[in-house]
Coordinates of C-alpha atoms in Angstrom, one line a residue:
M17 CA 114.4 139.1 91.5
P18 CA 111.2 138.4 93.6
S19 CA 108.1 137.5 91.9
P20 CA 105.6 140.4 91.1
I21 CA 102.8 137.8 91.4
P22 CA 101.6 136.7 94.9
V23 CA 103.1 133.3 95.5
T24 CA 99.7 132.1 96.5
R25 CA 98.9 132.1 92.8
L26 CA 101.9 130.0 91.9
L27 CA 102.1 127.1 94.5
P28 CA 99.8 125.0 96.7
R29 CA 98.8 126.5 100.1
D30 CA 100.8 123.9 102.0
I31 CA 104.0 125.2 100.4
Y32 CA 103.9 128.9 100.1
P33 CA 103.9 129.9 103.8
S34 CA 107.5 128.9 104.3
L35 CA 108.9 130.2 101.0
D36 CA 112.0 132.4 100.9
T37 CA 111.5 134.8 98.0
R38 CA 114.9 136.6 98.3
A39 CA 116.5 137.8 95.1
C40 CA 118.1 135.0 93.1
S41 CA 115.6 132.6 94.4
S42 CA 112.4 131.2 92.8
P43 CA 109.3 129.9 94.4
L44 CA 111.0 126.4 94.3
T45 CA 113.5 127.5 96.9
K46 CA 113.1 126.8 100.6
H47 CA 116.2 128.0 102.5
G48 CA 118.5 127.1 99.7
S49 CA 117.3 123.4 99.5
T50 CA 114.7 121.6 97.5
L51 CA 111.0 121.1 98.0
Q52 CA 109.3 117.7 98.0
V53 CA 105.7 117.6 96.8
P54 CA 103.4 115.3 98.5
T55 CA 102.0 112.3 96.6
E56 CA 98.5 112.7 95.3
R57 CA 96.0 110.6 93.3
L58 CA 93.6 111.9 90.7
H59 CA 91.2 109.5 88.9
G60 CA 93.6 106.6 89.4
E61 CA 96.6 108.6 88.0
R62 CA 99.5 108.9 90.5
V63 CA 101.4 112.1 90.9
A64 CA 104.9 111.1 91.7
S65 CA 106.5 112.4 94.8
R66 CA 110.0 113.6 94.0
L67 CA 112.6 116.2 94.7
W68 CA 113.1 119.0 92.2
S69 CA 115.5 121.9 92.6
S70 CA 115.8 125.6 92.1
V71 CA 119.5 125.0 91.6
I72 CA 120.9 124.1 88.1
Y73 CA 124.4 122.6 88.2
W74 CA 125.9 124.6 85.3
K75 CA 129.0 122.6 85.1
E76 CA 126.8 119.6 84.3
L77 CA 125.1 121.4 81.4
R78 CA 126.7 120.8 78.0
S79 CA 126.2 120.8 74.3
L80 CA 123.5 123.5 74.0
Q81 CA 121.8 123.5 70.7
P82 CA 119.0 126.0 69.7
V83 CA 115.7 124.4 69.2
G84 CA 113.3 127.4 69.0
S85 CA 112.4 130.8 70.2
G86 CA 109.3 132.9 71.1
G87 CA 108.2 136.1 72.6
F88 CA 109.8 135.6 76.0
G89 CA 112.7 133.3 75.4
S90 CA 114.6 130.7 73.6
V91 CA 114.8 126.9 74.0
Y92 CA 117.9 124.8 73.8
R93 CA 118.5 121.1 73.6
A94 CA 121.3 120.2 76.2
E95 CA 123.0 117.4 78.0
Y96 CA 122.4 117.6 81.8
L97 CA 123.8 115.2 84.2
G98 CA 124.3 112.7 81.4
Q99 CA 120.7 113.0 80.0
T100 CA 119.1 114.9 77.3
A101 CA 117.1 117.9 78.5
A102 CA 115.5 121.1 77.3
L103 CA 116.7 124.5 78.8
K104 CA 114.4 127.5 78.4
R105 CA 116.0 130.9 78.7
V106 CA 113.5 133.6 79.6
K107 CA 114.5 137.0 78.5
K108 CA 113.3 140.5 79.4
C109 CA 110.8 142.1 77.1
T110 CA 111.9 145.7 76.5
K111 CA 108.4 146.8 75.8
N112 CA 106.8 145.1 78.9
R113 CA 109.3 144.0 81.5
L114 CA 106.7 143.2 84.0
A115 CA 105.0 140.9 81.7
S116 CA 108.3 139.0 81.0
R117 CA 108.9 138.5 84.7
Q118 CA 105.3 137.4 85.2
S119 CA 105.8 134.9 82.3
F120 CA 108.8 133.3 84.0
W121 CA 107.0 132.7 87.3
A122 CA 103.8 131.6 85.5
E123 CA 105.9 128.9 83.8
L124 CA 106.2 127.3 87.3
N125 CA 102.6 127.0 88.0
A126 CA 102.6 123.4 87.0
A127 CA 106.1 122.7 88.0
H128 CA 105.0 120.6 91.1
L129 CA 102.8 118.4 88.9
R130 CA 103.8 115.2 87.1
H131 CA 101.6 113.7 84.3
G132 CA 102.4 111.8 81.1
N133 CA 100.7 114.6 79.0
I134 CA 102.5 117.5 80.6
V135 CA 106.2 118.5 80.0
R136 CA 108.0 118.0 83.3
V137 CA 110.0 120.8 84.9
I138 CA 113.3 119.6 86.5
A139 CA 114.6 122.9 87.9
A140 CA 114.3 126.7 87.5
T141 CA 116.4 129.6 88.8
T142 CA 117.0 133.3 88.5
C143 CA 120.6 132.8 89.5
V144 CA 122.3 132.5 86.0
P145 CA 126.1 132.8 85.5
A146 CA 127.4 135.1 83.0
D147 CA 128.5 132.2 80.7
F148 CA 124.9 131.2 80.2
G149 CA 123.0 134.5 80.6
D150 CA 123.3 138.2 80.1
D151 CA 121.5 141.4 81.1
D152 CA 118.4 140.4 79.1
C153 CA 118.0 137.0 80.9
I154 CA 115.5 136.8 83.8
G155 CA 116.1 133.1 84.6
M156 CA 116.4 129.6 83.2
I157 CA 114.1 126.7 83.3
L158 CA 115.2 123.1 82.9
M159 CA 112.7 120.6 81.5
E160 CA 112.5 117.1 80.2
Y161 CA 113.3 116.9 76.6
V162 CA 110.5 115.3 74.5
G163 CA 111.7 116.2 71.1
D164 CA 111.4 119.4 68.9
R165 CA 108.3 118.3 67.0
N166 CA 105.1 120.1 67.9
L167 CA 101.5 119.6 66.9
Q168 CA 101.5 122.7 64.7
Q169 CA 104.2 121.0 62.6
V170 CA 102.4 117.7 62.6
I171 CA 99.1 119.3 61.4
Y172 CA 100.5 121.4 58.6
D173 CA 103.6 119.6 57.5
S174 CA 102.5 116.0 57.3
A175 CA 100.9 114.6 54.3
E176 CA 97.7 113.5 56.1
L177 CA 96.1 113.0 59.5
Q178 CA 94.0 109.9 59.9
E179 CA 90.9 110.0 62.1
E180 CA 92.6 107.6 64.6
Q181 CA 95.6 110.0 64.9
W182 CA 93.7 113.3 65.6
L183 CA 91.4 111.6 68.0
R184 CA 94.3 110.2 69.9
Y185 CA 96.1 113.5 69.9
S186 CA 93.1 115.3 71.1
T187 CA 92.5 112.7 73.9
D188 CA 96.1 113.2 75.1
I189 CA 95.5 117.0 75.3
A190 CA 92.2 116.4 77.2
H191 CA 94.0 114.1 79.6
G192 CA 96.5 116.8 80.4
L193 CA 93.8 119.5 80.8
R194 CA 91.8 117.4 83.1
F195 CA 94.9 116.9 85.3
L196 CA 95.8 120.6 85.3
H197 CA 92.2 121.8 86.1
A198 CA 91.9 119.3 88.9
H199 CA 94.9 121.0 90.4
S200 CA 93.5 124.6 89.8
V201 CA 95.9 125.4 87.0
V202 CA 94.5 127.0 83.8
H203 CA 97.0 127.0 80.8
L204 CA 95.4 129.9 78.9
D205 CA 97.4 129.3 75.8
I206 CA 96.4 125.9 74.4
K207 CA 97.2 125.8 70.7
P208 CA 99.0 123.2 68.4
A209 CA 102.3 125.1 68.8
N210 CA 102.2 124.6 72.6
V211 CA 101.7 120.8 72.4
L212 CA 104.9 118.7 71.8
V213 CA 104.7 115.3 70.2
T214 CA 107.2 112.8 71.4
S215 CA 108.9 110.1 69.4
D216 CA 106.3 107.6 70.7
D217 CA 103.6 109.9 69.3
V218 CA 102.3 111.2 72.6
C219 CA 101.2 114.7 73.0
K220 CA 102.6 116.8 76.0
I221 CA 101.4 120.2 76.9
V222 CA 104.2 122.8 77.3
D223 CA 104.7 126.6 77.7
F224 CA 102.9 127.7 80.8
G225 CA 104.0 131.3 80.4
C226 CA 100.4 132.5 80.3
S227 CA 99.0 130.1 82.9
F228 CA 97.0 131.0 86.0
K229 CA 96.8 129.4 89.4
L230 CA 93.2 129.6 90.7
E231 CA 92.7 129.9 94.5
R232 CA 91.9 126.5 95.9
G233 CA 88.3 125.7 95.7
C234 CA 87.5 128.5 93.2
E235 CA 86.2 127.8 89.7
V236 CA 86.5 131.4 88.5
S237 CA 89.0 134.2 89.3
V238 CA 88.9 137.9 88.1
I239 CA 92.1 139.1 86.4
G240 CA 93.8 141.6 88.6
P241 CA 96.2 144.3 87.3
E242 CA 99.1 142.3 88.7
L243 CA 98.4 139.6 86.1
S244 CA 99.0 141.7 83.0
H245 CA 100.7 138.7 81.3
V246 CA 97.4 136.9 81.0
G247 CA 96.8 136.7 77.2
G248 CA 97.6 133.9 74.9
T249 CA 97.1 133.7 71.2
Y250 CA 94.1 135.7 70.0
T251 CA 93.0 133.1 67.5
H252 CA 92.6 130.5 70.3
R253 CA 91.5 132.9 73.1
A254 CA 88.1 132.6 74.7
P255 CA 85.8 135.5 74.2
E256 CA 85.6 136.2 78.0
L257 CA 89.4 136.7 78.0
L258 CA 89.2 138.9 75.0
K259 CA 86.9 141.1 76.9
G260 CA 89.0 141.0 80.0
E261 CA 86.6 139.1 82.1
A262 CA 87.1 136.2 84.7
V263 CA 89.5 133.4 84.2
S264 CA 88.2 129.8 84.5
P265 CA 89.2 126.3 83.3
K266 CA 86.5 126.7 80.6
A267 CA 88.8 129.2 78.8
D268 CA 91.1 126.2 78.0
I269 CA 88.1 124.2 76.6
F270 CA 87.5 127.0 74.0
S271 CA 91.0 126.9 73.0
F272 CA 90.9 123.1 72.8
G273 CA 88.0 123.4 70.5
I274 CA 89.9 125.6 68.0
T275 CA 92.9 123.1 68.2
L276 CA 90.6 120.1 67.6
W277 CA 89.1 121.9 64.6
Q278 CA 92.7 122.4 63.3
L279 CA 93.4 118.7 63.8
M280 CA 90.5 117.7 61.8
T281 CA 90.6 120.2 59.0
R282 CA 94.3 121.0 58.8
E283 CA 93.4 124.7 58.0
Q284 CA 93.9 128.0 59.8
P285 CA 91.0 129.0 61.9
Y286 CA 90.8 132.6 60.8
T287 CA 92.0 135.0 58.1
G288 CA 92.1 138.7 58.2
D289 CA 93.1 141.5 60.4
R290 CA 93.7 140.7 64.1
Q291 CA 91.3 143.5 65.4
H292 CA 88.5 142.4 63.0
V293 CA 88.8 138.8 64.1
V294 CA 88.8 139.7 67.8
Y295 CA 85.8 141.9 67.4
A296 CA 83.9 139.3 65.4
V297 CA 84.7 136.4 67.8
V298 CA 83.3 138.6 70.7
A299 CA 80.5 140.6 69.1
Q300 CA 79.4 138.3 66.2
N301 CA 80.2 134.8 67.6
L302 CA 82.6 134.2 64.8
R303 CA 84.0 130.6 64.8
P304 CA 86.0 128.4 62.4
P305 CA 83.6 127.0 59.6
V306 CA 82.3 123.4 60.2
H307 CA 80.3 122.9 57.0
E308 CA 82.7 123.3 54.2
S309 CA 85.1 120.5 55.1
P310 CA 84.4 117.0 54.1
V311 CA 85.6 115.7 57.4
F312 CA 82.4 116.8 59.1
R313 CA 80.1 114.9 56.7
S314 CA 80.6 111.5 58.2
E315 CA 78.7 110.4 61.3
Q316 CA 81.9 110.9 63.4
G317 CA 82.3 114.3 61.8
R318 CA 78.7 115.3 62.8
L319 CA 79.3 114.2 66.4
C320 CA 82.5 116.2 66.4
R321 CA 80.8 119.2 65.1
S322 CA 78.4 119.0 68.0
L323 CA 81.3 118.8 70.4
L324 CA 83.0 121.8 68.8
S325 CA 80.0 123.8 69.1
R326 CA 79.8 123.2 72.9
C327 CA 83.5 123.7 73.3
W328 CA 83.6 127.2 71.8
S329 CA 80.2 128.4 73.1
G330 CA 80.2 132.0 73.9
D331 CA 78.9 131.2 77.4
A332 CA 81.6 129.5 79.3
R333 CA 79.0 127.7 81.5
C334 CA 77.8 125.8 78.5
R335 CA 81.1 124.3 77.7
P336 CA 82.0 120.9 78.9
S337 CA 84.5 120.3 81.6
A338 CA 87.8 118.6 80.8
Q339 CA 86.4 115.4 82.3
E340 CA 83.2 115.5 80.2
L341 CA 85.3 116.4 77.2
L342 CA 87.6 113.3 77.8
Q343 CA 84.6 111.1 78.1
Q344 CA 83.2 112.3 74.9
L345 CA 86.4 111.8 73.0
E346 CA 86.7 108.3 74.4
Q347 CA 83.3 107.5 73.1
L348 CA 84.3 108.8 69.6
R349 CA 87.4 106.7 69.7
S350 CA 85.5 103.7 70.6
H351 CA 83.3 104.0 67.6
A352 CA 86.1 105.1 65.1

């Protein structure tokens, strides 16, 4: 089905004018063929130019094994063209069908980007054969498989996280955010569960179902009624989003701050009723505690406490950019 979101929010301006958005096509389709994204450079990092498809060769897809599930779909490990891949099946939400469709298209906001700290999209389609889908399936997204271990599991299931580890993990996330923001993509649901950890212990940002594509050259965008899917996890959501105000890359910085606090303390950020937490974050400047944990008593800990204070400032303008964040994390690592 055609996207309910204007394709200008999903793809770069040099691509969307020639898109064919007929039924059973996604914004990846151009007259039944594939799109090639121009090579770009960002801070010395190369974005690979490569073909990626809106066609999934279903006969080449084998050995589907469930990995996990969420509000809008399920993820499977599979063999595709002889290699291990991850297949995400996006389902309709009976309570909010529009939101589930928007979630599918939002997953593609970063599909044209390639970076070592972002999970790569291989293909996506709304044309799903009966053998693989049903009436509840909106479409499928094929991605690189980087394992089924996420940062949430690393934080709360491991025996201990050393300072070198959580600084390295947080730096990986900051690298990914800097790249996304430079390409006008805001993730809007940064949290440990949406960061996968590879077998080489590298963090990769995943799950773009809440993401938002800013207009080129714009730092802020007001959420329109057509973007009702914009949300994310309330414990990590920036106050301006909780109030329904403008979207900007600084919303991801707030979420990063909560995630960094979890990496350092290995505790849950809030307890209590959701509505109470949301109200307290917005109206009373509630933030996770930074005084009780021993990790904040060292010199490094005090520096991190200052960084957290900036990241989760109630005023988005006072938060660092992803580039500034990365520089501060690199300085912390050099003194670790």
